[in-house]
């Protein structure tokens, strides 16, 4: 067997594989001998079928199968030994007048080669690294939410702003009869709210579903209509009040603080606000880091230009799916995936050159940290190392979980690498300002 390569240019090559009879004949002969021993053909005793008949019936299929196996093994070995970094898979070139009745064969494959480039981390303009904090409004809203959660409902006779009314939405024609509790603060617009103010138990209020809530999806919650029906629903409904309750807020005292955070962990309103701010910062860190990853990705793609074997990749895309694509469809798929492919090449090079590997011990430690965090959310604050290790062992026995955690850990390693090596500019913003700035 002989394998040669012709480089068409820096990104494309053709590999030629010459297979001679002596490369495959021994294996083919052995397989046919085995077929002969086990063949059940009418008129012949088992093991005494003439070899000529066996070859006539099975010879071509066995030959094709063995040559293809030999070809794939040789090609894979060649790519590994030559350390060729290819994109996609080798594509066999069409050959006119190919004849399996010949004893020697030649096969040619097109290769798309990975581009050679150096990754530049030099971004002229610093990338913004957001430090997201809870603003005063968010902190106060969270305190009110806590007071409501730990407060109590007090029954009353007349509805006022801020009350919760229990009752039934009805529209007989649409088959709607939905019992619900409706916080008046959920209503959209003054006109809808004013219909409830001063109302008493037993009163029936006429409403329109259109514009009743800020979001039509809330019709699913309060009227129990299906998702598709809720969008743009414009029908009259009547709401009969069965009960009126006022939400009495819990008092901000030491008893509540201890219930929330443990004995004497928080002792004043100011400490409560600081605690809420700290907890919010932990939650916002994930969003901040994800945004940094997004912005770094865009910067790396913008600052690292290189060519790709475009024509080869489009040809490969045509053949790689469950069904062949047209040239136009393959071109569209390539354009959709080109940016992602470029970043994969950049990221892969950074990982290799900076040895950002995921070792098993790192993965185990990472898994234990995640498990510890999850247990803390359910009040298990001090699990033993053995308990954590046992759970981690079960998690890491699942290949899907290993893949998921490995990706998360690699993202964390890359994020730390970017923070140390890319020019960043920290900017403190409230969550509201962050959303406005990112999604403007």
Short mmCIF file of C-alpha atoms in Angstrom, two decimals:
data_model
loop_
_atom_site.label_atom_id
_atom_site.label_comp_id
_atom_site.label_asym_id
_atom_site.label_seq_id
_atom_site.Cartn_x
_atom_site.Cartn_y
_atom_site.Cartn_z
CA UNK A 1 0.00 0.00 0.00
CA UNK A 2 1.20 3.49 -0.80
CA UNK A 3 -0.19 6.83 0.38
CA UNK A 4 0.83 10.18 -1.07
CA UNK A 5 -0.43 13.74 -0.59
CA UNK A 6 -0.57 16.67 -2.96
CA UNK A 7 -1.09 20.07 -1.35
CA UNK A 8 -3.31 22.16 -3.64
CA UNK A 9 -2.83 25.25 -1.45
CA UNK A 10 -2.53 26.05 2.27
CA UNK A 11 -6.11 24.93 2.95
CA UNK A 12 -6.74 22.10 0.49
CA UNK A 13 -4.99 18.82 -0.30
CA UNK A 14 -5.62 15.55 -2.10
CA UNK A 15 -4.53 12.22 -0.60
CA UNK A 16 -4.04 9.28 -2.95
CA UNK A 17 -4.18 5.72 -1.56
CA UNK A 18 -2.85 2.88 -3.74
CA UNK A 19 -3.99 -0.58 -2.65
CA UNK A 20 -2.38 -3.64 -4.21
CA UNK A 21 -3.72 -7.20 -4.34
CA UNK A 22 -1.30 -8.42 -1.69
CA UNK A 23 -2.71 -5.82 0.76
CA UNK A 24 -6.12 -7.46 0.92
CA UNK A 25 -6.00 -10.90 -0.73
CA UNK A 26 -5.00 -12.85 2.40
CA UNK A 27 -7.85 -11.42 4.48
CA UNK A 28 -10.41 -11.91 1.69
CA UNK A 29 -9.27 -15.52 1.17
CA UNK A 30 -9.57 -16.29 4.90
CA UNK A 31 -13.09 -14.87 5.10
CA UNK A 32 -14.20 -16.85 2.06
CA UNK A 33 -12.70 -20.02 3.56
CA UNK A 34 -14.77 -19.38 6.69
CA UNK A 35 -17.85 -18.85 4.53
CA UNK A 36 -17.14 -22.17 2.79
CA UNK A 37 -16.93 -24.03 6.11
CA UNK A 38 -20.27 -22.69 7.31
CA UNK A 39 -22.24 -22.26 4.08
CA UNK A 40 -25.54 -24.15 3.76
CA UNK A 41 -26.18 -24.56 0.02
CA UNK A 42 -28.68 -27.16 -1.23
CA UNK A 43 -26.97 -30.12 -2.89
CA UNK A 44 -23.71 -29.84 -0.95
CA UNK A 45 -22.62 -31.10 2.42
CA UNK A 46 -21.65 -28.40 4.94
CA UNK A 47 -17.98 -27.51 4.44
CA UNK A 48 -17.81 -29.12 0.96
CA UNK A 49 -19.18 -26.30 -1.18
CA UNK A 50 -16.78 -25.65 -4.12
CA UNK A 51 -14.67 -22.53 -3.51
CA UNK A 52 -15.53 -21.30 -6.99
CA UNK A 53 -19.20 -21.18 -6.05
CA UNK A 54 -18.44 -19.40 -2.78
CA UNK A 55 -16.36 -16.79 -4.60
CA UNK A 56 -19.04 -16.30 -7.20
CA UNK A 57 -21.72 -15.77 -4.57
CA UNK A 58 -19.81 -13.82 -1.90
CA UNK A 59 -16.47 -12.84 -3.39
CA UNK A 60 -17.31 -9.33 -4.68
CA UNK A 61 -19.12 -8.27 -1.52
CA UNK A 62 -16.29 -9.51 0.71
CA UNK A 63 -13.69 -7.82 -1.50
CA UNK A 64 -15.48 -4.45 -1.43
CA UNK A 65 -16.01 -4.65 2.33
CA UNK A 66 -12.41 -5.56 3.14
CA UNK A 67 -10.89 -2.98 0.77
CA UNK A 68 -13.10 -0.25 2.29
CA UNK A 69 -12.07 -1.28 5.83
CA UNK A 70 -8.42 -1.32 4.80
CA UNK A 71 -8.83 2.04 3.12
CA UNK A 72 -10.43 3.73 6.13
CA UNK A 73 -7.91 2.30 8.58
CA UNK A 74 -5.00 3.38 6.38
CA UNK A 75 -6.41 6.87 5.86
CA UNK A 76 -7.08 7.43 9.58
CA UNK A 77 -3.61 6.17 10.47
CA UNK A 78 -2.03 8.43 7.85
CA UNK A 79 -3.84 11.54 9.13
CA UNK A 80 -2.75 10.72 12.69
CA UNK A 81 0.88 9.98 11.84
CA UNK A 82 1.20 13.05 9.61
CA UNK A 83 -0.51 15.15 12.32
CA UNK A 84 -2.82 16.69 9.75
CA UNK A 85 -5.39 18.99 11.32
CA UNK A 86 -8.38 18.57 9.01
CA UNK A 87 -11.81 20.17 9.00
CA UNK A 88 -14.80 17.94 8.37
CA UNK A 89 -14.01 14.48 6.98
CA UNK A 90 -12.03 13.41 3.91
CA UNK A 91 -14.27 13.43 0.82
CA UNK A 92 -13.76 10.67 -1.77
CA UNK A 93 -13.23 12.00 -5.30
CA UNK A 94 -15.46 10.55 -7.96
CA UNK A 95 -13.63 8.25 -10.37
CA UNK A 96 -14.92 7.43 -13.80
CA UNK A 97 -14.75 3.82 -15.01
CA UNK A 98 -13.78 2.44 -11.60
CA UNK A 99 -13.58 -1.33 -11.88
CA UNK A 100 -13.73 -3.69 -8.89
CA UNK A 101 -12.62 -6.53 -11.17
CA UNK A 102 -9.11 -5.05 -11.23
CA UNK A 103 -6.60 -6.39 -8.74
CA UNK A 104 -5.04 -3.03 -7.78
CA UNK A 105 -7.00 0.07 -6.80
CA UNK A 106 -6.38 3.79 -6.44
CA UNK A 107 -8.57 6.04 -4.31
CA UNK A 108 -8.35 9.82 -3.93
CA UNK A 109 -9.69 11.97 -1.11
CA UNK A 110 -10.08 15.72 -0.81
CA UNK A 111 -8.97 17.24 2.50
CA UNK A 112 -9.91 20.57 4.03
CA UNK A 113 -6.96 21.71 6.14
CA UNK A 114 -7.24 23.79 9.30
CA UNK A 115 -5.70 27.25 8.80
CA UNK A 116 -2.41 28.18 10.43
CA UNK A 117 -2.70 31.36 12.52
CA UNK A 118 -1.60 32.99 15.76
CA UNK A 119 -4.24 34.08 18.24
CA UNK A 120 -4.05 37.76 19.12
CA UNK A 121 -5.42 38.78 22.51
CA UNK A 122 -4.63 42.43 21.90
CA UNK A 123 -7.95 44.27 21.85
CA UNK A 124 -7.34 47.98 21.29
CA UNK A 125 -10.47 49.03 23.18
CA UNK A 126 -10.93 47.46 26.65
CA UNK A 127 -13.84 45.03 26.94
CA UNK A 128 -16.40 46.00 29.56
CA UNK A 129 -16.61 43.62 32.49
CA UNK A 130 -19.86 44.42 34.23
CA UNK A 131 -20.14 44.29 37.98
CA UNK A 132 -23.89 44.02 38.47
CA UNK A 133 -25.29 45.24 41.78
CA UNK A 134 -28.77 45.52 43.25
CA UNK A 135 -30.04 49.08 43.20
CA UNK A 136 -32.04 50.68 45.99
CA UNK A 137 -35.35 50.01 44.22
CA UNK A 138 -34.57 46.32 43.77
CA UNK A 139 -33.49 45.96 47.39
CA UNK A 140 -36.66 47.66 48.65
CA UNK A 141 -38.82 45.49 46.35
CA UNK A 142 -37.11 42.39 47.72
CA UNK A 143 -37.78 43.53 51.29
CA UNK A 144 -41.46 44.08 50.44
CA UNK A 145 -41.56 40.63 48.82
CA UNK A 146 -40.14 39.09 52.02
CA UNK A 147 -42.69 40.96 54.14
CA UNK A 148 -45.53 39.71 51.92
CA UNK A 149 -44.20 36.16 51.91
CA UNK A 150 -44.02 36.02 55.70
CA UNK A 151 -47.03 38.25 56.32
CA UNK A 152 -50.68 37.23 56.56
CA UNK A 153 -53.97 37.86 54.78
CA UNK A 154 -56.64 39.75 56.70
CA UNK A 155 -60.24 39.39 55.51
CA UNK A 156 -62.16 42.63 54.87
CA UNK A 157 -65.49 43.80 53.41
CA UNK A 158 -64.55 46.51 50.89
CA UNK A 159 -61.80 46.29 48.26
CA UNK A 160 -59.02 48.87 48.27
CA UNK A 161 -55.86 49.33 46.25
CA UNK A 162 -53.28 46.62 47.05
CA UNK A 163 -55.86 44.03 48.14
CA UNK A 164 -56.23 40.46 46.88
CA UNK A 165 -59.72 39.49 45.74
CA UNK A 166 -60.77 35.86 45.45
CA UNK A 167 -63.52 35.09 42.99
CA UNK A 168 -64.59 33.52 39.71
CA UNK A 169 -64.06 34.65 36.11
CA UNK A 170 -67.00 33.59 33.91
CA UNK A 171 -67.79 33.63 30.18
CA UNK A 172 -70.36 30.94 29.42
CA UNK A 173 -70.01 31.23 25.61
CA UNK A 174 -66.27 30.47 25.83
CA UNK A 175 -66.68 27.84 28.55
CA UNK A 176 -64.69 29.88 31.06
CA UNK A 177 -65.40 29.38 34.77
CA UNK A 178 -62.16 29.98 36.63
CA UNK A 179 -61.81 30.33 40.39
CA UNK A 180 -58.75 32.40 41.26
CA UNK A 181 -57.12 34.85 43.65
CA UNK A 182 -56.44 38.15 41.91
CA UNK A 183 -53.95 40.67 43.37
CA UNK A 184 -55.31 44.05 42.27
CA UNK A 185 -51.78 45.23 41.58
CA UNK A 186 -51.69 42.78 38.63
CA UNK A 187 -54.40 44.71 36.76
CA UNK A 188 -53.36 46.96 33.90
CA UNK A 189 -54.61 50.55 33.78
CA UNK A 190 -56.60 52.78 36.13
CA UNK A 191 -59.98 51.96 34.56
CA UNK A 192 -59.70 48.26 35.40
CA UNK A 193 -58.49 48.99 38.93
CA UNK A 194 -61.25 51.55 39.61
CA UNK A 195 -63.93 48.93 38.88
CA UNK A 196 -62.73 46.99 41.93
CA UNK A 197 -62.18 49.88 44.34
CA UNK A 198 -65.11 50.05 46.76
CA UNK A 199 -66.50 46.70 45.60
CA UNK A 200 -67.85 44.25 48.16
CA UNK A 201 -68.13 40.48 48.53
CA UNK A 202 -70.88 39.23 46.20
CA UNK A 203 -70.44 42.04 43.66
CA UNK A 204 -70.02 41.11 39.98
CA UNK A 205 -67.67 43.21 37.83
CA UNK A 206 -67.76 43.32 34.02
CA UNK A 207 -64.35 43.32 32.32
CA UNK A 208 -62.67 42.87 28.94
CA UNK A 209 -59.79 40.43 28.59
CA UNK A 210 -58.01 42.74 26.12
CA UNK A 211 -55.70 44.99 28.13
CA UNK A 212 -56.67 43.39 31.44
CA UNK A 213 -53.05 42.49 32.26
CA UNK A 214 -49.65 43.71 31.14
CA UNK A 215 -48.95 40.34 29.52
CA UNK A 216 -51.55 38.16 27.78
CA UNK A 217 -49.81 35.11 29.27
CA UNK A 218 -51.36 36.08 32.63
CA UNK A 219 -54.75 35.15 31.18
CA UNK A 220 -53.49 31.55 31.33
CA UNK A 221 -52.93 31.91 35.09
CA UNK A 222 -56.14 33.70 36.06
CA UNK A 223 -58.66 32.49 33.43
CA UNK A 224 -57.05 29.08 32.87
CA UNK A 225 -57.17 29.38 29.07
CA UNK A 226 -54.67 27.64 26.78
CA UNK A 227 -51.51 29.36 25.60
CA UNK A 228 -52.59 29.83 21.97
CA UNK A 229 -55.98 31.15 23.02
CA UNK A 230 -54.52 33.65 25.49
CA UNK A 231 -52.65 35.61 22.80
CA UNK A 232 -54.83 38.52 21.69
CA UNK A 233 -57.91 37.19 23.51
CA UNK A 234 -60.63 39.87 23.34
CA UNK A 235 -63.83 38.76 25.05
CA UNK A 236 -66.06 40.06 27.88
CA UNK A 237 -65.82 38.33 31.25
CA UNK A 238 -67.53 38.77 34.59
CA UNK A 239 -65.73 38.48 37.89
CA UNK A 240 -67.81 37.65 40.99
CA UNK A 241 -66.07 38.51 44.27
CA UNK A 242 -66.17 35.75 46.88
CA UNK A 243 -63.61 37.12 49.33
CA UNK A 244 -61.49 40.25 49.88
CA UNK A 245 -58.17 40.09 51.69
CA UNK A 246 -55.58 42.65 52.62
CA UNK A 247 -51.95 41.58 52.62
CA UNK A 248 -50.61 42.47 56.04
CA UNK A 249 -46.84 42.79 55.81
CA UNK A 250 -44.62 40.99 58.26
CA UNK A 251 -42.83 43.21 60.73
CA UNK A 252 -39.11 43.68 60.14
CA UNK A 253 -37.90 42.43 63.50
CA UNK A 254 -35.29 40.07 64.93
CA UNK A 255 -37.70 37.13 64.81
CA UNK A 256 -38.07 37.52 61.03
CA UNK A 257 -34.31 38.06 60.53
CA UNK A 258 -33.52 34.88 62.48
CA UNK A 259 -36.11 32.93 60.50
CA UNK A 260 -34.54 34.08 57.23
CA UNK A 261 -30.81 33.87 57.98
CA UNK A 262 -30.24 32.08 61.26
CA UNK A 263 -29.80 33.35 64.80
CA UNK A 264 -28.27 36.86 64.99
CA UNK A 265 -26.81 36.69 61.46
CA UNK A 266 -28.73 39.88 60.63
CA UNK A 267 -29.67 42.37 63.36
CA UNK A 268 -30.97 45.49 61.61
CA UNK A 269 -32.64 46.83 58.46
CA UNK A 270 -29.30 48.09 57.18
CA UNK A 271 -27.75 44.65 57.66
CA UNK A 272 -30.75 43.10 55.87
CA UNK A 273 -30.22 45.41 52.91
CA UNK A 274 -26.53 44.57 52.83
CA UNK A 275 -27.32 40.84 52.96
CA UNK A 276 -29.77 41.16 50.07
CA UNK A 277 -27.17 43.13 48.12
CA UNK A 278 -24.51 40.44 48.73
CA UNK A 279 -26.85 37.60 47.71
CA UNK A 280 -27.91 39.49 44.58
CA UNK A 281 -24.28 40.07 43.60
CA UNK A 282 -23.64 36.30 43.73
CA UNK A 283 -26.64 35.66 41.52
CA UNK A 284 -25.68 38.41 39.07
CA UNK A 285 -22.09 37.16 38.77
CA UNK A 286 -23.17 34.36 36.45
CA UNK A 287 -24.88 36.84 34.11
CA UNK A 288 -21.89 39.15 34.26
CA UNK A 289 -19.46 36.34 33.43
CA UNK A 290 -21.66 35.05 30.60
CA UNK A 291 -21.81 38.53 29.09
CA UNK A 292 -18.03 38.78 29.36
CA UNK A 293 -17.66 35.45 27.55
CA UNK A 294 -20.00 36.70 24.81
CA UNK A 295 -18.10 39.97 24.40
CA UNK A 296 -14.68 38.26 24.42
CA UNK A 297 -15.91 35.80 21.81
CA UNK A 298 -16.97 38.65 19.51
CA UNK A 299 -13.65 40.43 20.08
CA UNK A 300 -11.56 37.34 19.34
CA UNK A 301 -13.45 36.65 16.12
CA UNK A 302 -13.13 40.29 15.06
CA UNK A 303 -9.40 40.52 15.83
CA UNK A 304 -8.31 37.15 14.40
CA UNK A 305 -8.85 36.92 10.66
CA UNK A 306 -7.94 33.81 8.67
CA UNK A 307 -9.16 31.95 5.60
CA UNK A 308 -11.11 28.70 5.65
CA UNK A 309 -11.42 25.99 2.96
CA UNK A 310 -14.86 27.37 2.13
CA UNK A 311 -15.58 25.37 -1.04
CA UNK A 312 -14.49 22.11 0.59
CA UNK A 313 -16.62 22.72 3.70
CA UNK A 314 -19.70 23.51 1.62
CA UNK A 315 -19.16 20.30 -0.35
CA UNK A 316 -18.71 18.36 2.91
CA UNK A 317 -21.88 19.90 4.42
CA UNK A 318 -23.84 18.61 1.41
CA UNK A 319 -22.99 15.00 2.33
CA UNK A 320 -22.79 14.95 6.14
CA UNK A 321 -26.49 15.06 7.04
CA UNK A 322 -29.17 12.40 6.93
CA UNK A 323 -30.12 13.51 3.43
CA UNK A 324 -27.97 15.30 0.80
CA UNK A 325 -28.35 19.08 0.49
CA UNK A 326 -28.40 21.19 -2.64
CA UNK A 327 -25.51 23.58 -3.30
CA UNK A 328 -27.68 26.51 -2.21
CA UNK A 329 -28.76 24.78 1.01
CA UNK A 330 -25.16 23.85 1.82
CA UNK A 331 -24.07 27.44 1.23
CA UNK A 332 -26.74 28.70 3.64
CA UNK A 333 -25.71 26.15 6.29
CA UNK A 334 -22.07 27.13 5.92
CA UNK A 335 -22.85 30.83 6.34
CA UNK A 336 -24.84 30.04 9.51
CA UNK A 337 -22.03 27.99 11.03
CA UNK A 338 -18.94 29.89 9.82
CA UNK A 339 -18.67 32.22 12.83
CA UNK A 340 -19.05 29.30 15.25
CA UNK A 341 -16.38 27.31 13.39
CA UNK A 342 -13.96 30.24 13.49
CA UNK A 343 -14.39 30.58 17.24
CA UNK A 344 -13.97 26.82 17.76
CA UNK A 345 -10.60 27.04 16.01
CA UNK A 346 -9.54 30.07 18.04
CA UNK A 347 -10.73 28.57 21.32
CA UNK A 348 -9.14 25.20 20.55
CA UNK A 349 -5.80 26.85 19.87
CA UNK A 350 -5.98 28.84 23.11
CA UNK A 351 -6.80 25.68 25.07
CA UNK A 352 -3.91 23.71 23.54
CA UNK A 353 -1.27 26.43 23.72
CA UNK A 354 -2.11 27.40 27.30
CA UNK A 355 -2.69 23.82 28.53
CA UNK A 356 -6.21 24.57 29.79
CA UNK A 357 -7.01 20.90 30.20
CA UNK A 358 -9.75 19.38 32.33
CA UNK A 359 -8.19 16.80 34.66
CA UNK A 360 -10.29 14.26 36.53
CA UNK A 361 -9.34 15.62 39.96
CA UNK A 362 -10.34 19.13 38.85
CA UNK A 363 -13.62 17.76 37.52
CA UNK A 364 -14.32 15.88 40.75
CA UNK A 365 -13.62 18.97 42.85
CA UNK A 366 -15.80 21.08 40.53
CA UNK A 367 -18.66 18.58 40.81
CA UNK A 368 -18.39 18.54 44.62
CA UNK A 369 -18.57 22.35 44.73
CA UNK A 370 -21.74 22.33 42.60
CA UNK A 371 -23.29 19.63 44.80
CA UNK A 372 -22.39 21.58 47.95
CA UNK A 373 -24.11 24.69 46.55
CA UNK A 374 -27.25 22.74 45.66
CA UNK A 375 -27.42 21.13 49.10
CA UNK A 376 -27.08 24.54 50.75
CA UNK A 377 -30.16 25.73 48.85
CA UNK A 378 -32.13 23.01 50.64
CA UNK A 379 -30.75 23.86 54.05
CA UNK A 380 -27.99 21.23 54.21
CA UNK A 381 -25.16 23.58 55.11
CA UNK A 382 -22.42 21.22 56.32
CA UNK A 383 -22.34 17.95 54.35
CA UNK A 384 -19.38 15.67 55.08
CA UNK A 385 -16.59 15.16 52.53
CA UNK A 386 -17.55 11.49 52.26
CA UNK A 387 -21.15 12.39 51.49
CA UNK A 388 -20.03 14.82 48.79
CA UNK A 389 -17.59 12.33 47.31
CA UNK A 390 -20.24 9.59 47.16
CA UNK A 391 -22.70 11.85 45.36
CA UNK A 392 -19.97 13.11 43.01
CA UNK A 393 -19.00 9.51 42.17
CA UNK A 394 -22.60 8.75 41.17
CA UNK A 395 -22.83 11.93 39.10
CA UNK A 396 -19.53 11.27 37.32
CA UNK A 397 -20.59 7.75 36.40
CA UNK A 398 -23.05 9.35 33.96
CA UNK A 399 -21.30 10.25 30.71
CA UNK A 400 -23.81 12.98 29.88
CA UNK A 401 -23.15 14.62 33.25
CA UNK A 402 -19.39 14.29 32.74
CA UNK A 403 -19.69 16.05 29.39
CA UNK A 404 -21.89 18.82 30.81
CA UNK A 405 -19.67 19.46 33.84
CA UNK A 406 -16.50 19.30 31.71
CA UNK A 407 -17.88 22.01 29.43
CA UNK A 408 -18.79 24.16 32.43
CA UNK A 409 -15.34 23.70 33.97
CA UNK A 410 -13.59 24.51 30.69
CA UNK A 411 -15.69 27.66 30.35
CA UNK A 412 -14.61 28.62 33.86
CA UNK A 413 -10.94 28.02 33.00
CA UNK A 414 -11.29 30.08 29.81
CA UNK A 415 -13.07 32.84 31.70
CA UNK A 416 -10.26 33.07 34.26
CA UNK A 417 -7.72 33.04 31.42
CA UNK A 418 -9.50 35.92 29.69
CA UNK A 419 -9.69 37.92 32.93
CA UNK A 420 -5.92 37.57 33.35
CA UNK A 421 -4.84 38.10 29.75
CA UNK A 422 -7.32 40.39 27.99
CA UNK A 423 -7.62 44.11 28.52
CA UNK A 424 -10.80 44.66 30.57
CA UNK A 425 -12.55 47.64 32.09
CA UNK A 426 -14.79 47.04 35.10
CA UNK A 427 -18.08 48.90 35.16
CA UNK A 428 -20.48 48.81 38.11
CA UNK A 429 -24.13 48.97 37.10
CA UNK A 430 -27.49 48.15 38.61
CA UNK A 431 -29.30 45.18 37.15
CA UNK A 432 -31.85 47.50 35.49
CA UNK A 433 -29.09 49.52 33.80
CA UNK A 434 -27.30 46.32 32.76
CA UNK A 435 -30.44 45.06 31.00
CA UNK A 436 -30.93 48.44 29.28
CA UNK A 437 -27.31 48.56 28.13
CA UNK A 438 -27.08 44.99 26.88
CA UNK A 439 -30.49 44.69 25.27
CA UNK A 440 -30.81 48.21 23.92
#
